[in-house]
PDB file of C-alpha atoms and ligand atoms in Angstrom:
ATOM      1  CA  UNK A   1      13.400  52.267 -23.521  1.00 46.00           C
ATOM      2  CA  UNK A   2      15.274  50.360 -20.837  1.00 47.00           C
ATOM      3  CA  UNK A   3      13.590  49.890 -17.493  1.00 45.00           C
ATOM      4  CA  UNK A   4      16.575  48.137 -15.884  1.00 52.00           C
ATOM      5  CA  UNK A   5      17.548  49.584 -12.513  1.00 72.00           C
ATOM      6  CA  UNK A   6      21.103  50.833 -12.477  1.00 87.00           C
ATOM      7  CA  UNK A   7      23.086  53.194 -10.329  1.00 97.00           C
ATOM      8  CA  UNK A   8      24.649  56.085 -12.195  1.00 98.00           C
ATOM      9  CA  UNK A   9      27.294  58.718 -11.438  1.00 98.00           C
ATOM     10  CA  UNK A  10      27.684  61.814 -13.587  1.00 98.00           C
ATOM     11  CA  UNK A  11      31.168  63.138 -12.874  1.00 98.00           C
ATOM     12  CA  UNK A  12      30.900  66.749 -13.996  1.00 98.00           C
ATOM     13  CA  UNK A  13      27.381  68.094 -14.306  1.00 98.00           C
ATOM     14  CA  UNK A  14      27.674  71.117 -16.552  1.00 98.00           C
ATOM     15  CA  UNK A  15      25.890  71.706 -19.829  1.00 98.00           C
ATOM     16  CA  UNK A  16      25.993  68.109 -21.062  1.00 98.00           C
ATOM     17  CA  UNK A  17      25.938  66.321 -17.720  1.00 98.00           C
ATOM     18  CA  UNK A  18      22.830  68.237 -16.657  1.00 98.00           C
ATOM     19  CA  UNK A  19      21.118  67.633 -20.013  1.00 98.00           C
ATOM     20  CA  UNK A  20      21.695  63.878 -19.640  1.00 98.00           C
ATOM     21  CA  UNK A  21      20.610  63.972 -16.011  1.00 98.00           C
ATOM     22  CA  UNK A  22      17.397  65.866 -16.869  1.00 98.00           C
ATOM     23  CA  UNK A  23      16.585  63.527 -19.745  1.00 98.00           C
ATOM     24  CA  UNK A  24      17.358  60.356 -17.805  1.00 98.00           C
ATOM     25  CA  UNK A  25      15.257  61.382 -14.804  1.00 98.00           C
ATOM     26  CA  UNK A  26      12.349  62.267 -17.092  1.00 98.00           C
ATOM     27  CA  UNK A  27      12.911  58.850 -18.712  1.00 98.00           C
ATOM     28  CA  UNK A  28      12.375  57.052 -15.427  1.00 97.00           C
ATOM     29  CA  UNK A  29      15.795  56.941 -13.762  1.00 97.00           C
ATOM     30  CA  UNK A  30      15.270  57.008  -9.996  1.00 98.00           C
ATOM     31  CA  UNK A  31      16.991  60.093  -8.499  1.00 98.00           C
ATOM     32  CA  UNK A  32      17.929  57.972  -5.494  1.00 98.00           C
ATOM     33  CA  UNK A  33      20.098  55.865  -7.857  1.00 98.00           C
ATOM     34  CA  UNK A  34      22.029  58.898  -9.113  1.00 98.00           C
ATOM     35  CA  UNK A  35      25.193  60.621  -7.907  1.00 98.00           C
ATOM     36  CA  UNK A  36      26.440  63.851  -9.447  1.00 98.00           C
ATOM     37  CA  UNK A  37      29.651  65.814  -9.004  1.00 98.00           C
ATOM     38  CA  UNK A  38      30.858  69.294  -9.885  1.00 98.00           C
ATOM     39  CA  UNK A  39      33.917  71.269  -8.885  1.00 97.00           C
ATOM     40  CA  UNK A  40      32.163  73.765  -6.663  1.00 97.00           C
ATOM     41  CA  UNK A  41      30.037  72.843  -3.647  1.00 98.00           C
ATOM     42  CA  UNK A  42      27.589  75.614  -4.605  1.00 98.00           C
ATOM     43  CA  UNK A  43      26.948  73.935  -7.944  1.00 98.00           C
ATOM     44  CA  UNK A  44      26.534  70.530  -6.276  1.00 98.00           C
ATOM     45  CA  UNK A  45      24.062  72.024  -3.783  1.00 98.00           C
ATOM     46  CA  UNK A  46      22.043  73.657  -6.559  1.00 98.00           C
ATOM     47  CA  UNK A  47      21.856  70.391  -8.507  1.00 98.00           C
ATOM     48  CA  UNK A  48      20.909  68.224  -5.533  1.00 98.00           C
ATOM     49  CA  UNK A  49      18.213  70.756  -4.572  1.00 98.00           C
ATOM     50  CA  UNK A  50      16.807  70.801  -8.119  1.00 98.00           C
ATOM     51  CA  UNK A  51      16.899  67.087  -8.865  1.00 98.00           C
ATOM     52  CA  UNK A  52      16.883  65.322  -5.456  1.00 98.00           C
ATOM     53  CA  UNK A  53      19.936  63.265  -6.481  1.00 98.00           C
ATOM     54  CA  UNK A  54      23.006  62.545  -4.344  1.00 98.00           C
ATOM     55  CA  UNK A  55      25.845  65.012  -4.826  1.00 98.00           C
ATOM     56  CA  UNK A  56      29.459  65.571  -3.845  1.00 98.00           C
ATOM     57  CA  UNK A  57      32.585  67.318  -5.066  1.00 98.00           C
ATOM     58  CA  UNK A  58      34.458  64.056  -4.498  1.00 98.00           C
ATOM     59  CA  UNK A  59      34.534  62.080  -7.752  1.00 98.00           C
ATOM     60  CA  UNK A  60      35.789  58.900  -6.054  1.00 98.00           C
ATOM     61  CA  UNK A  61      32.822  58.821  -3.650  1.00 98.00           C
ATOM     62  CA  UNK A  62      30.331  59.286  -6.466  1.00 98.00           C
ATOM     63  CA  UNK A  63      32.043  56.686  -8.660  1.00 97.00           C
ATOM     64  CA  UNK A  64      32.161  54.138  -5.841  1.00 97.00           C
ATOM     65  CA  UNK A  65      28.363  54.319  -5.572  1.00 97.00           C
ATOM     66  CA  UNK A  66      27.572  53.609  -9.221  1.00 97.00           C
ATOM     67  CA  UNK A  67      27.683  50.835 -11.812  1.00 97.00           C
ATOM     68  CA  UNK A  68      27.633  53.331 -14.682  1.00 98.00           C
ATOM     69  CA  UNK A  69      30.097  56.200 -14.339  1.00 98.00           C
ATOM     70  CA  UNK A  70      29.697  58.951 -16.932  1.00 98.00           C
ATOM     71  CA  UNK A  71      32.685  61.280 -17.320  1.00 98.00           C
ATOM     72  CA  UNK A  72      31.133  64.607 -18.314  1.00 98.00           C
ATOM     73  CA  UNK A  73      34.018  66.855 -17.274  1.00 98.00           C
ATOM     74  CA  UNK A  74      35.841  68.996 -19.853  1.00 96.00           C
ATOM     75  CA  UNK A  75      38.290  66.766 -21.787  1.00 94.00           C
ATOM     76  CA  UNK A  76      41.330  68.443 -20.240  1.00 95.00           C
ATOM     77  CA  UNK A  77      40.178  67.212 -16.784  1.00 95.00           C
ATOM     78  CA  UNK A  78      39.604  63.624 -17.882  1.00 95.00           C
ATOM     79  CA  UNK A  79      43.015  62.231 -16.991  1.00 93.00           C
ATOM     80  CA  UNK A  80      42.923  63.739 -13.498  1.00 95.00           C
ATOM     81  CA  UNK A  81      39.416  62.454 -12.841  1.00 96.00           C
ATOM     82  CA  UNK A  82      40.324  58.955 -14.053  1.00 94.00           C
ATOM     83  CA  UNK A  83      43.276  58.990 -11.660  1.00 93.00           C
ATOM     84  CA  UNK A  84      40.942  60.071  -8.807  1.00 95.00           C
ATOM     85  CA  UNK A  85      38.506  57.212  -9.378  1.00 95.00           C
ATOM     86  CA  UNK A  86      41.029  54.468 -10.231  1.00 90.00           C
ATOM     87  CA  UNK A  87      40.652  51.626  -7.745  1.00 91.00           C
ATOM     88  CA  UNK A  88      37.428  53.147  -6.347  1.00 93.00           C
ATOM     89  CA  UNK A  89      34.940  51.734  -8.840  1.00 94.00           C
ATOM     90  CA  UNK A  90      32.603  48.808  -8.188  1.00 94.00           C
ATOM     91  CA  UNK A  91      33.205  45.374  -9.684  1.00 93.00           C
ATOM     92  CA  UNK A  92      31.424  45.328 -13.025  1.00 94.00           C
ATOM     93  CA  UNK A  93      31.290  49.129 -13.317  1.00 96.00           C
ATOM     94  CA  UNK A  94      31.552  50.767 -16.734  1.00 97.00           C
ATOM     95  CA  UNK A  95      33.330  54.094 -17.213  1.00 97.00           C
ATOM     96  CA  UNK A  96      31.757  56.092 -20.049  1.00 98.00           C
ATOM     97  CA  UNK A  97      33.658  59.018 -21.540  1.00 97.00           C
ATOM     98  CA  UNK A  98      31.946  61.816 -23.477  1.00 98.00           C
ATOM     99  CA  UNK A  99      35.226  63.453 -24.437  1.00 95.00           C
ATOM    100  CA  UNK A 100      35.760  64.125 -28.110  1.00 91.00           C
ATOM    101  CA  UNK A 101      39.045  62.765 -29.434  1.00 86.00           C
ATOM    102  CA  UNK A 102      39.938  60.652 -26.400  1.00 92.00           C
ATOM    103  CA  UNK A 103      40.018  57.059 -27.585  1.00 94.00           C
ATOM    104  CA  UNK A 104      38.999  53.904 -25.785  1.00 95.00           C
ATOM    105  CA  UNK A 105      42.646  52.840 -25.892  1.00 93.00           C
ATOM    106  CA  UNK A 106      43.610  56.137 -24.176  1.00 92.00           C
ATOM    107  CA  UNK A 107      41.014  55.500 -21.477  1.00 92.00           C
ATOM    108  CA  UNK A 108      41.792  51.823 -20.995  1.00 90.00           C
ATOM    109  CA  UNK A 109      45.453  52.716 -20.551  1.00 90.00           C
ATOM    110  CA  UNK A 110      44.471  55.018 -17.687  1.00 89.00           C
ATOM    111  CA  UNK A 111      42.067  52.591 -15.987  1.00 90.00           C
ATOM    112  CA  UNK A 112      43.011  49.656 -13.784  1.00 87.00           C
ATOM    113  CA  UNK A 113      43.155  46.383 -15.736  1.00 86.00           C
ATOM    114  CA  UNK A 114      39.725  44.844 -16.290  1.00 84.00           C
ATOM    115  CA  UNK A 115      37.652  47.989 -15.686  1.00 92.00           C
ATOM    116  CA  UNK A 116      35.218  48.330 -18.588  1.00 96.00           C
ATOM    117  CA  UNK A 117      35.174  51.492 -20.683  1.00 97.00           C
ATOM    118  CA  UNK A 118      32.816  52.937 -23.280  1.00 98.00           C
ATOM    119  CA  UNK A 119      32.822  56.031 -25.421  1.00 98.00           C
ATOM    120  CA  UNK A 120      29.665  58.034 -26.014  1.00 98.00           C
ATOM    121  CA  UNK A 121      28.913  61.215 -27.911  1.00 98.00           C
ATOM    122  CA  UNK A 122      25.497  62.523 -26.864  1.00 98.00           C
ATOM    123  CA  UNK A 123      23.506  65.530 -27.984  1.00 98.00           C
ATOM    124  CA  UNK A 124      22.108  68.294 -25.800  1.00 98.00           C
ATOM    125  CA  UNK A 125      18.667  67.408 -27.165  1.00 98.00           C
ATOM    126  CA  UNK A 126      18.762  64.721 -24.448  1.00 98.00           C
ATOM    127  CA  UNK A 127      17.461  67.387 -22.083  1.00 98.00           C
ATOM    128  CA  UNK A 128      14.054  67.207 -23.803  1.00 98.00           C
ATOM    129  CA  UNK A 129      14.042  63.440 -24.334  1.00 98.00           C
ATOM    130  CA  UNK A 130      15.126  63.599 -27.973  1.00 97.00           C
ATOM    131  CA  UNK A 131      18.800  62.834 -27.491  1.00 98.00           C
ATOM    132  CA  UNK A 132      20.901  60.999 -30.021  1.00 98.00           C
ATOM    133  CA  UNK A 133      23.919  59.234 -28.578  1.00 98.00           C
ATOM    134  CA  UNK A 134      26.662  57.640 -30.635  1.00 98.00           C
ATOM    135  CA  UNK A 135      27.966  54.780 -28.507  1.00 98.00           C
ATOM    136  CA  UNK A 136      31.005  52.532 -28.738  1.00 98.00           C
ATOM    137  CA  UNK A 137      31.358  50.009 -25.931  1.00 97.00           C
ATOM    138  CA  UNK A 138      35.001  49.036 -25.415  1.00 96.00           C
ATOM    139  CA  UNK A 139      36.163  45.459 -25.959  1.00 93.00           C
ATOM    140  CA  UNK A 140      36.375  45.270 -22.153  1.00 91.00           C
ATOM    141  CA  UNK A 141      32.553  45.649 -21.936  1.00 96.00           C
ATOM    142  CA  UNK A 142      30.431  42.517 -21.650  1.00 96.00           C
ATOM    143  CA  UNK A 143      27.163  42.424 -23.611  1.00 97.00           C
ATOM    144  CA  UNK A 144      25.266  43.075 -20.375  1.00 97.00           C
ATOM    145  CA  UNK A 145      27.436  46.098 -19.569  1.00 97.00           C
ATOM    146  CA  UNK A 146      27.032  47.488 -23.085  1.00 98.00           C
ATOM    147  CA  UNK A 147      23.261  47.004 -22.796  1.00 98.00           C
ATOM    148  CA  UNK A 148      23.229  48.802 -19.443  1.00 98.00           C
ATOM    149  CA  UNK A 149      25.048  51.809 -20.929  1.00 98.00           C
ATOM    150  CA  UNK A 150      22.703  51.775 -23.911  1.00 98.00           C
ATOM    151  CA  UNK A 151      19.736  51.676 -21.530  1.00 98.00           C
ATOM    152  CA  UNK A 152      20.981  54.707 -19.640  1.00 98.00           C
ATOM    153  CA  UNK A 153      21.272  56.862 -22.774  1.00 98.00           C
ATOM    154  CA  UNK A 154      17.999  55.489 -24.177  1.00 98.00           C
ATOM    155  CA  UNK A 155      16.227  57.068 -21.233  1.00 98.00           C
ATOM    156  CA  UNK A 156      16.816  60.428 -22.915  1.00 98.00           C
ATOM    157  CA  UNK A 157      16.538  59.485 -26.583  1.00 98.00           C
ATOM    158  CA  UNK A 158      18.007  57.223 -29.247  1.00 98.00           C
ATOM    159  CA  UNK A 159      21.289  55.371 -29.181  1.00 98.00           C
ATOM    160  CA  UNK A 160      23.283  54.373 -32.223  1.00 98.00           C
ATOM    161  CA  UNK A 161      26.087  51.894 -31.653  1.00 98.00           C
ATOM    162  CA  UNK A 162      28.951  52.710 -33.972  1.00 98.00           C
ATOM    163  CA  UNK A 163      32.533  51.664 -34.598  1.00 98.00           C
ATOM    164  CA  UNK A 164      34.987  53.905 -32.820  1.00 97.00           C
ATOM    165  CA  UNK A 165      36.482  55.279 -36.027  1.00 96.00           C
ATOM    166  CA  UNK A 166      33.059  56.657 -37.026  1.00 96.00           C
ATOM    167  CA  UNK A 167      32.916  59.160 -34.161  1.00 96.00           C
ATOM    168  CA  UNK A 168      34.934  61.815 -35.916  1.00 93.00           C
ATOM    169  CA  UNK A 169      32.775  61.879 -39.029  1.00 94.00           C
ATOM    170  CA  UNK A 170      29.347  61.341 -37.403  1.00 96.00           C
ATOM    171  CA  UNK A 171      29.494  63.566 -34.326  1.00 94.00           C
ATOM    172  CA  UNK A 172      29.488  66.917 -36.223  1.00 93.00           C
ATOM    173  CA  UNK A 173      26.072  65.883 -37.593  1.00 94.00           C
ATOM    174  CA  UNK A 174      24.589  64.448 -34.405  1.00 95.00           C
ATOM    175  CA  UNK A 175      26.155  66.090 -31.368  1.00 96.00           C
ATOM    176  CA  UNK A 176      26.893  69.357 -33.185  1.00 95.00           C
ATOM    177  CA  UNK A 177      23.689  69.235 -35.216  1.00 97.00           C
ATOM    178  CA  UNK A 178      21.424  71.310 -32.967  1.00 98.00           C
ATOM    179  CA  UNK A 179      23.816  74.260 -33.327  1.00 97.00           C
ATOM    180  CA  UNK A 180      23.300  74.326 -37.105  1.00 97.00           C
ATOM    181  CA  UNK A 181      19.540  73.942 -36.828  1.00 98.00           C
ATOM    182  CA  UNK A 182      19.444  76.796 -34.286  1.00 98.00           C
ATOM    183  CA  UNK A 183      21.654  78.863 -36.590  1.00 98.00           C
ATOM    184  CA  UNK A 184      19.084  78.482 -39.373  1.00 98.00           C
ATOM    185  CA  UNK A 185      16.184  79.061 -36.964  1.00 98.00           C
ATOM    186  CA  UNK A 186      17.824  82.234 -35.708  1.00 98.00           C
ATOM    187  CA  UNK A 187      18.314  83.501 -39.265  1.00 98.00           C
ATOM    188  CA  UNK A 188      14.686  82.719 -40.156  1.00 98.00           C
ATOM    189  CA  UNK A 189      13.442  84.559 -37.062  1.00 98.00           C
ATOM    190  CA  UNK A 190      15.645  87.506 -37.988  1.00 98.00           C
ATOM    191  CA  UNK A 191      14.157  87.515 -41.486  1.00 98.00           C
ATOM    192  CA  UNK A 192      10.720  87.689 -39.876  1.00 98.00           C
ATOM    193  CA  UNK A 193      11.828  90.552 -37.653  1.00 98.00           C
ATOM    194  CA  UNK A 194      13.154  92.464 -40.679  1.00 98.00           C
ATOM    195  CA  UNK A 195       9.652  92.247 -42.137  1.00 97.00           C
ATOM    196  CA  UNK A 196       8.085  93.456 -38.879  1.00 98.00           C
ATOM    197  CA  UNK A 197       7.001  90.120 -37.360  1.00 98.00           C
ATOM    198  CA  UNK A 198       7.437  90.102 -33.555  1.00 98.00           C
ATOM    199  CA  UNK A 199      10.272  87.744 -32.650  1.00 98.00           C
ATOM    200  CA  UNK A 200       8.136  85.615 -30.326  1.00 98.00           C
ATOM    201  CA  UNK A 201       5.597  85.024 -33.109  1.00 98.00           C
ATOM    202  CA  UNK A 202       8.391  84.315 -35.621  1.00 98.00           C
ATOM    203  CA  UNK A 203       9.932  81.861 -33.144  1.00 98.00           C
ATOM    204  CA  UNK A 204       6.610  80.078 -32.735  1.00 98.00           C
ATOM    205  CA  UNK A 205       6.224  79.745 -36.506  1.00 98.00           C
ATOM    206  CA  UNK A 206       9.815  78.583 -37.020  1.00 98.00           C
ATOM    207  CA  UNK A 207       9.557  76.044 -34.191  1.00 98.00           C
ATOM    208  CA  UNK A 208       6.420  74.533 -35.736  1.00 98.00           C
ATOM    209  CA  UNK A 209       8.078  74.477 -39.158  1.00 98.00           C
ATOM    210  CA  UNK A 210      11.150  72.650 -37.835  1.00 98.00           C
ATOM    211  CA  UNK A 211       9.015  70.182 -35.876  1.00 98.00           C
ATOM    212  CA  UNK A 212       6.741  69.538 -38.866  1.00 98.00           C
ATOM    213  CA  UNK A 213       9.629  69.257 -41.313  1.00 98.00           C
ATOM    214  CA  UNK A 214      11.401  66.736 -39.073  1.00 97.00           C
ATOM    215  CA  UNK A 215       8.215  64.661 -38.788  1.00 98.00           C
ATOM    216  CA  UNK A 216       7.760  64.776 -42.582  1.00 98.00           C
ATOM    217  CA  UNK A 217      11.405  63.873 -43.187  1.00 98.00           C
ATOM    218  CA  UNK A 218      11.042  60.882 -40.894  1.00 97.00           C
ATOM    219  CA  UNK A 219       7.749  59.741 -42.411  1.00 98.00           C
ATOM    220  CA  UNK A 220       8.610  60.114 -46.108  1.00 97.00           C
ATOM    221  CA  UNK A 221      11.096  57.942 -47.974  1.00 97.00           C
ATOM    222  CA  UNK A 222      11.519  60.380 -50.883  1.00 97.00           C
ATOM    223  CA  UNK A 223      14.886  62.062 -51.371  1.00 97.00           C
ATOM    224  CA  UNK A 224      15.245  65.217 -49.277  1.00 97.00           C
ATOM    225  CA  UNK A 225      15.654  67.268 -52.452  1.00 96.00           C
ATOM    226  CA  UNK A 226      12.322  65.901 -53.676  1.00 97.00           C
ATOM    227  CA  UNK A 227      10.602  67.022 -50.473  1.00 97.00           C
ATOM    228  CA  UNK A 228      12.084  70.480 -50.934  1.00 96.00           C
ATOM    229  CA  UNK A 229      10.884  70.594 -54.548  1.00 96.00           C
ATOM    230  CA  UNK A 230       7.339  69.860 -53.350  1.00 96.00           C
ATOM    231  CA  UNK A 231       7.453  73.132 -51.415  1.00 96.00           C
ATOM    232  CA  UNK A 232       8.955  75.008 -54.368  1.00 96.00           C
ATOM    233  CA  UNK A 233       6.643  75.178 -57.381  1.00 95.00           C
ATOM    234  CA  UNK A 234       8.516  76.093 -60.600  1.00 95.00           C
ATOM    235  CA  UNK A 235       8.690  79.871 -60.964  1.00 95.00           C
ATOM    236  CA  UNK A 236       7.240  80.414 -57.490  1.00 96.00           C
ATOM    237  CA  UNK A 237       8.688  82.487 -54.670  1.00 96.00           C
ATOM    238  CA  UNK A 238      10.011  79.439 -52.793  1.00 96.00           C
ATOM    239  CA  UNK A 239      12.191  78.224 -55.645  1.00 97.00           C
ATOM    240  CA  UNK A 240      13.457  81.763 -56.259  1.00 97.00           C
ATOM    241  CA  UNK A 241      14.390  82.167 -52.597  1.00 97.00           C
ATOM    242  CA  UNK A 242      16.281  78.847 -52.752  1.00 97.00           C
ATOM    243  CA  UNK A 243      18.029  80.175 -55.881  1.00 97.00           C
ATOM    244  CA  UNK A 244      19.119  83.181 -53.814  1.00 98.00           C
ATOM    245  CA  UNK A 245      20.555  80.857 -51.151  1.00 98.00           C
ATOM    246  CA  UNK A 246      22.422  78.917 -53.858  1.00 97.00           C
ATOM    247  CA  UNK A 247      23.735  82.154 -55.418  1.00 98.00           C
ATOM    248  CA  UNK A 248      25.084  83.064 -51.960  1.00 98.00           C
ATOM    249  CA  UNK A 249      26.682  79.596 -51.806  1.00 98.00           C
ATOM    250  CA  UNK A 250      24.899  78.757 -48.546  1.00 97.00           C
ATOM    251  CA  UNK A 251      24.726  75.038 -49.355  1.00 96.00           C
ATOM    252  CA  UNK A 252      28.411  74.904 -50.248  1.00 97.00           C
ATOM    253  CA  UNK A 253      29.206  76.821 -47.067  1.00 96.00           C
ATOM    254  CA  UNK A 254      27.302  74.277 -44.957  1.00 95.00           C
ATOM    255  CA  UNK A 255      29.093  71.338 -46.603  1.00 95.00           C
ATOM    256  CA  UNK A 256      32.416  73.088 -46.166  1.00 95.00           C
ATOM    257  CA  UNK A 257      31.778  74.017 -42.521  1.00 94.00           C
ATOM    258  CA  UNK A 258      30.782  70.471 -41.572  1.00 93.00           C
ATOM    259  CA  UNK A 259      33.562  68.666 -43.403  1.00 92.00           C
ATOM    260  CA  UNK A 260      36.663  70.825 -43.091  1.00 88.00           C
ATOM    261  CA  UNK A 261      38.701  71.293 -39.935  1.00 84.00           C
ATOM    262  CA  UNK A 262      37.259  74.303 -38.112  1.00 82.00           C
ATOM    263  CA  UNK A 263      39.259  77.530 -38.037  1.00 81.00           C
ATOM    264  CA  UNK A 264      40.987  78.692 -34.865  1.00 80.00           C
ATOM    265  CA  UNK A 265      43.336  77.157 -32.305  1.00 75.00           C
TER     266      UNK A 265
HETATM  267  N1  NAP B   1      28.154  70.686 -24.636  1.00 68.89           N
HETATM  268  C1  NAP B   1      27.919  69.853 -25.643  1.00 68.89           C
HETATM  269  O1  NAP B   1      27.103  70.097 -26.571  1.00 68.89           O
HETATM  270  C2  NAP B   1      28.633  68.526 -25.701  1.00 68.89           C
HETATM  271  C3  NAP B   1      28.268  67.617 -26.726  1.00 68.89           C
HETATM  272  C4  NAP B   1      28.874  66.365 -26.748  1.00 68.89           C
HETATM  273  C5  NAP B   1      29.836  66.041 -25.805  1.00 68.89           C
HETATM  274  N2  NAP B   1      30.185  66.941 -24.852  1.00 68.89           N
HETATM  275  C6  NAP B   1      31.236  66.550 -23.914  1.00 68.89           C
HETATM  276  O2  NAP B   1      30.725  66.562 -22.589  1.00 68.89           O
HETATM  277  C7  NAP B   1      31.788  66.851 -21.688  1.00 68.89           C
HETATM  278  C8  NAP B   1      31.357  68.016 -20.793  1.00 68.89           C
HETATM  279  O3  NAP B   1      31.135  69.156 -21.591  1.00 68.89           O
HETATM  280  P1  NAP B   1      30.179  70.333 -21.104  1.00 68.89           P
HETATM  281  O4  NAP B   1      29.829  71.111 -22.327  1.00 68.89           O
HETATM  282  O5  NAP B   1      29.077  69.797 -20.258  1.00 68.89           O
HETATM  283  O6  NAP B   1      31.202  71.171 -20.185  1.00 68.89           O
HETATM  284  P2  NAP B   1      30.833  72.253 -19.044  1.00 68.89           P
HETATM  285  O7  NAP B   1      29.515  72.867 -19.317  1.00 68.89           O
HETATM  286  O8  NAP B   1      32.027  73.121 -18.909  1.00 68.89           O
HETATM  287  O9  NAP B   1      30.659  71.389 -17.700  1.00 68.89           O
HETATM  288  C9  NAP B   1      31.733  70.753 -17.107  1.00 68.89           C
HETATM  289  C10 NAP B   1      31.328  70.307 -15.716  1.00 68.89           C
HETATM  290  O10 NAP B   1      32.420  69.580 -15.184  1.00 68.89           O
HETATM  291  C11 NAP B   1      32.638  70.005 -13.851  1.00 68.89           C
HETATM  292  N3  NAP B   1      34.031  69.744 -13.559  1.00 68.89           N
HETATM  293  C12 NAP B   1      35.152  70.290 -14.100  1.00 68.89           C
HETATM  294  N4  NAP B   1      36.258  69.724 -13.574  1.00 68.89           N
HETATM  295  C13 NAP B   1      35.805  68.800 -12.679  1.00 68.89           C
HETATM  296  C14 NAP B   1      36.441  67.907 -11.806  1.00 68.89           C
HETATM  297  N5  NAP B   1      37.766  67.806 -11.753  1.00 68.89           N
HETATM  298  N6  NAP B   1      35.653  67.109 -11.039  1.00 68.89           N
HETATM  299  C15 NAP B   1      34.318  67.180 -11.076  1.00 68.89           C
HETATM  300  N7  NAP B   1      33.655  68.016 -11.892  1.00 68.89           N
HETATM  301  C16 NAP B   1      34.395  68.821 -12.669  1.00 68.89           C
HETATM  302  C17 NAP B   1      32.249  71.472 -13.819  1.00 68.89           C
HETATM  303  O11 NAP B   1      31.960  71.807 -12.480  1.00 68.89           O
HETATM  304  P3  NAP B   1      31.650  73.350 -12.013  1.00 68.89           P
HETATM  305  O12 NAP B   1      30.336  73.698 -12.671  1.00 68.89           O
HETATM  306  O13 NAP B   1      31.531  73.310 -10.544  1.00 68.89           O
HETATM  307  O14 NAP B   1      32.795  74.166 -12.544  1.00 68.89           O
HETATM  308  C18 NAP B   1      31.027  71.440 -14.739  1.00 68.89           C
HETATM  309  O15 NAP B   1      29.889  71.092 -13.975  1.00 68.89           O
HETATM  310  C19 NAP B   1      33.024  67.146 -22.539  1.00 68.89           C
HETATM  311  O16 NAP B   1      33.816  66.001 -22.671  1.00 68.89           O
HETATM  312  C20 NAP B   1      32.429  67.524 -23.884  1.00 68.89           C
HETATM  313  O17 NAP B   1      33.313  67.256 -24.960  1.00 68.89           O
HETATM  314  C21 NAP B   1      29.605  68.182 -24.757  1.00 68.89           C
END
């Protein structure tokens, strides 16, 4: 974990911005080195009261006080916010976008010449210090700037530096991943409830199972299928329940959901 002192601005502090803020502060970032923005003054006031950071609705002011500027606004606001902060950033500042589908080239075209840009795709698990951030520093980033951005995200978890063209294929697993794990957890808790187990007890069991399974998965080099087989003795209830999942094409549905373009607009 990085211990380097750096000033940080989170422009937009909603679901993801607040998760990163929470994780980074717990990871040792000094609140006095942090600026946050939101659209409404009420939201800014609530955040500054909760976290003792500096806050404003003025993105340019926040950006001018930071070396690392994290754009955590909804993607449709990105262009406007970049225009607001253009010319207001410090020498050597790095602008980090979290917006899916907005390329480094898009960003660099909107930034004044020479301002460094990076693209990051974090996970909401940052809020509990177990984040996983896919990071691509732009070619405009020096090694020291890229390390500073890495250090910021490492305060709330792991960082994986990837090529920009890997974002599209990796982010459904990493950034979107908690949604699928929660989907399964929710279904398991529901199964418990159907059999009369109180939901809070079922949740406790499922949480321990997910935590233990993740620790086992990390510790063991066997294939994942082999680990599953260890839990499923031939002819036993476990293997027959997995057979039911296969008959319902759950595995195929998961592969399909995570690889095909999602339905809707
Ligand atoms: N949520 C995730 O799991 C996730 C995962 C990976 C990446 N991301 C990315 O993270 C970014 C933020 O997503 P989110 O889920 O955190 O969105 P969100 O919950 O809607 O939060 C957006 C925040 O931006 C603020 N905001 C909007 N326009 C602004 C402006 N012009 N200036 C300053 N602040 C402004 C909002 O302020 P108010 O609260 O005052 O309205 C709000 O605090 C997006 O690019 C998204 O793709 C999200």
